[in-house]
CSV table of C-alpha atoms in Angstrom, one decimal:
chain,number,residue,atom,x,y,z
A,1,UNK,CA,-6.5,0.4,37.3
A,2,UNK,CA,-7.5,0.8,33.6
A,3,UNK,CA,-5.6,3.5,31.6
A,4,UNK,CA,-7.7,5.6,29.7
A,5,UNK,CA,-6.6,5.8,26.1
A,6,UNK,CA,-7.8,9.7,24.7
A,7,UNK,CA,-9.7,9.5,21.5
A,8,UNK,CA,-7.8,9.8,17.6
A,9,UNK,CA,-7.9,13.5,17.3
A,10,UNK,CA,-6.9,12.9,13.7
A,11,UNK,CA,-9.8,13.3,11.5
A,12,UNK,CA,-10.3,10.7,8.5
A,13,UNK,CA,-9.6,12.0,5.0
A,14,UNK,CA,-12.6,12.2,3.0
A,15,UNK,CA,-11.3,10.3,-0.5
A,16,UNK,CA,-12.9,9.5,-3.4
A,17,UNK,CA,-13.1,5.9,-4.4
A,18,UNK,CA,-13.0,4.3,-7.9
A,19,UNK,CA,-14.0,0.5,-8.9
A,20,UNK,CA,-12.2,-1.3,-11.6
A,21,UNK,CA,-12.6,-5.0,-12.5
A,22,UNK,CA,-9.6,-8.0,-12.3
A,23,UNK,CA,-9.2,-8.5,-15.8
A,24,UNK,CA,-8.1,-5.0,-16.4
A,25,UNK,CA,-6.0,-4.6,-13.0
A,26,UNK,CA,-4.4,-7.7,-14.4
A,27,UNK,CA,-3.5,-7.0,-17.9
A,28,UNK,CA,-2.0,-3.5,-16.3
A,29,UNK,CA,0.0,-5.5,-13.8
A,30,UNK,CA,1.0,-7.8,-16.9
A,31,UNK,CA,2.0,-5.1,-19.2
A,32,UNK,CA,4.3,-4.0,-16.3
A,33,UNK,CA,6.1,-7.2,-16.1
A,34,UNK,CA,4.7,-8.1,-12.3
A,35,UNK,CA,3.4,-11.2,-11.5
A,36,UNK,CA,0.7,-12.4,-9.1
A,37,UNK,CA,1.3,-15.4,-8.0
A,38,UNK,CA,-1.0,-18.4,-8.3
A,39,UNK,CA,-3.6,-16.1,-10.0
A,40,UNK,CA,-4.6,-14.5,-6.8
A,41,UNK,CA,-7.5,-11.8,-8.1
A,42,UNK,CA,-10.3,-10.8,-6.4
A,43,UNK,CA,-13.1,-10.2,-8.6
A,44,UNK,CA,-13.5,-6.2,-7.8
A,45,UNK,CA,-10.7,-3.9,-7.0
A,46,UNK,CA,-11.3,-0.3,-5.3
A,47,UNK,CA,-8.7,2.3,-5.5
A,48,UNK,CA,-8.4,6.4,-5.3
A,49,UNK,CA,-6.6,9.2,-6.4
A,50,UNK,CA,-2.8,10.0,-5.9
A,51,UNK,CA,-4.0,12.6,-3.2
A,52,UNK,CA,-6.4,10.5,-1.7
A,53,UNK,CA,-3.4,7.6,-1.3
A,54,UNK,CA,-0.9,10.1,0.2
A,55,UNK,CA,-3.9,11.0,2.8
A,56,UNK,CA,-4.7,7.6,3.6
A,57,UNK,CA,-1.1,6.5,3.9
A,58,UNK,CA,-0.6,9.6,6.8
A,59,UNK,CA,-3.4,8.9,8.1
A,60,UNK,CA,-2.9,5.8,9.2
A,61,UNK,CA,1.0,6.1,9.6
A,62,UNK,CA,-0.2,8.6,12.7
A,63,UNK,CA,-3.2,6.9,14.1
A,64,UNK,CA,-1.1,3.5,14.2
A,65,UNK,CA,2.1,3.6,15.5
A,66,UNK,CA,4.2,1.6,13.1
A,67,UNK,CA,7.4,-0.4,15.1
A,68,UNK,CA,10.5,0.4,14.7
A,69,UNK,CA,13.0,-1.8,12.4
A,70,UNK,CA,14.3,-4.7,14.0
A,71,UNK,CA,15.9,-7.4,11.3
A,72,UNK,CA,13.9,-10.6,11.6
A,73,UNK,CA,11.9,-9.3,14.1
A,74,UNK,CA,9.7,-6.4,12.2
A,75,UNK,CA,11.8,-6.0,9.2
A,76,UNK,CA,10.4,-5.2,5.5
A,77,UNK,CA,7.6,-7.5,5.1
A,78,UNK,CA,6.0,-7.2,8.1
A,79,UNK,CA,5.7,-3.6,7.0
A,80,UNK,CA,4.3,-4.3,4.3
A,81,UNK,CA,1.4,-6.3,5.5
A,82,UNK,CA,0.7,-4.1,8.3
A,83,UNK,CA,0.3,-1.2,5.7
A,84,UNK,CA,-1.7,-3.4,3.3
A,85,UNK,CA,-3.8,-4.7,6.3
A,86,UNK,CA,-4.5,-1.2,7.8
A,87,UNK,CA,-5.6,0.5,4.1
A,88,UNK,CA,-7.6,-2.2,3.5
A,89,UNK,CA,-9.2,-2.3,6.9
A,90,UNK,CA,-9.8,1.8,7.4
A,91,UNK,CA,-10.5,2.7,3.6
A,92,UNK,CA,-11.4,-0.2,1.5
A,93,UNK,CA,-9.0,0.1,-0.7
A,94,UNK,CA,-8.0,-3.4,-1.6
A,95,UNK,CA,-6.0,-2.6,-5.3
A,96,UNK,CA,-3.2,-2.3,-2.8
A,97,UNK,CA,-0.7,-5.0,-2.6
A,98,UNK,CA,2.4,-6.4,-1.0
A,99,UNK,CA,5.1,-5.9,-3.7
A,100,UNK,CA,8.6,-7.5,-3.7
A,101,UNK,CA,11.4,-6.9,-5.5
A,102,UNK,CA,14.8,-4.8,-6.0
A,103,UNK,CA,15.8,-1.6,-4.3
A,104,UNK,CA,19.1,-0.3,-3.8
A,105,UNK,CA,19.3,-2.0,-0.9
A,106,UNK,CA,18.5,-5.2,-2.3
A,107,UNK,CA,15.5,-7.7,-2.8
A,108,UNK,CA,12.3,-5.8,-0.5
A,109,UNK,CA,9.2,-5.6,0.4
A,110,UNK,CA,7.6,-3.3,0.2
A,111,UNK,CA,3.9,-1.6,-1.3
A,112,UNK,CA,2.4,-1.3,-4.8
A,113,UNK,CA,-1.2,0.5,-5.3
A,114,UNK,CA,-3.5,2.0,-7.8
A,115,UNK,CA,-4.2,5.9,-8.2
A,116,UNK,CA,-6.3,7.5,-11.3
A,117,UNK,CA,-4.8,5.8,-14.5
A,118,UNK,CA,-1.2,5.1,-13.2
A,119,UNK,CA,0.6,2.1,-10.5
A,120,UNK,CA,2.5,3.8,-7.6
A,121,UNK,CA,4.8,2.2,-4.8
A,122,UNK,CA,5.2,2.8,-1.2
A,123,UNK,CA,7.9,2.4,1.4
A,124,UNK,CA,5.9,1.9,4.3
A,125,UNK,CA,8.5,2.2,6.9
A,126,UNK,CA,8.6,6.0,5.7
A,127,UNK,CA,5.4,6.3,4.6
A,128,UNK,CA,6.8,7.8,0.9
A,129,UNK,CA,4.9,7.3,-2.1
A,130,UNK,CA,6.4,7.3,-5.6
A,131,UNK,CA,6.2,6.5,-9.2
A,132,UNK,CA,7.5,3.0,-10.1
A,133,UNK,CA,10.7,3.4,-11.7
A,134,UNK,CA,11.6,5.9,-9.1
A,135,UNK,CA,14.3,5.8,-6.1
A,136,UNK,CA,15.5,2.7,-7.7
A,137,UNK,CA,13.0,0.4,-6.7
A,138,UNK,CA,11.3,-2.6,-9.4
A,139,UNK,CA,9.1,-4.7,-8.8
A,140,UNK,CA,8.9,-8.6,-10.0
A,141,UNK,CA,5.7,-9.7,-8.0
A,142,UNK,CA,2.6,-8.7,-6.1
A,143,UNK,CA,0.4,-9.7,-3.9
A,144,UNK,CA,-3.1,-7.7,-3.8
């Protein structure tokens, strides 16, 4: 017997979208010191506003249910690409990356992204979003 499975009652926010080029997402990612490795750019990047980030990151933290944290099982990074994967896949927005690097629990993984003029990170086993430099957290490398 199949299990019917209700529709998503949550309604998509409606964001506004911006388009930059890779040159400039790189010399902003250089100027902060992160590296990409192997030169990985697309050639068009498409982010949104601070509010529109924060919407899409609840959004999709209630319409997917994330795991729970299990070391080597579903640990940091595979939070990371799940959260890169689903913003990418429901809004588009691809100047969203997988960031590593120090928090005060050591080396992570964890989300970097683009709003307005300004870089922003996210932890997306919480779903928090915060200025870089904030709750300790740096960031050595990205991958968008």
């Amino acid at each position: 017997m199949c299990k019917l499975q209700s529709p998503i009652a949550t309604k998509k926010p409606d964001i506004t979208f911006y388009e930059i080029d890779s040159q400039k997402v790189k010399a902003e990612l250089d100027a902060l010191g992160i590296v990409v490795p192997l030169g990985l750019f697309d050639s068009t990047y498409y982010y949104t506003t601070l509010w529109g980030i924060k919407e899409a990151v609840k959004y999709v933290r209630k319409v997917y249910p994330f795991p729970q944290y299990e070391a080597e099982i579903t640990d940091c990074d595979d939070f990371a690409f799940l959260m890169k994967g689903l913003m990418s896949a429901e809004f588009g927005i691809n100047d969203f990356g997988i960031a590593l690097g120090m928090t005060p629990m050591g080396y992570h993984a964890f989300n970097l992204c683009r709003v307005e003029q300004n870089w922003m990170f996210i932890e997306p086993q919480t779903g928090e979003v915060f200025e870089l430099g904030e709750q300790g957290y740096s960031c050595d490398r990205a991958i968008l």
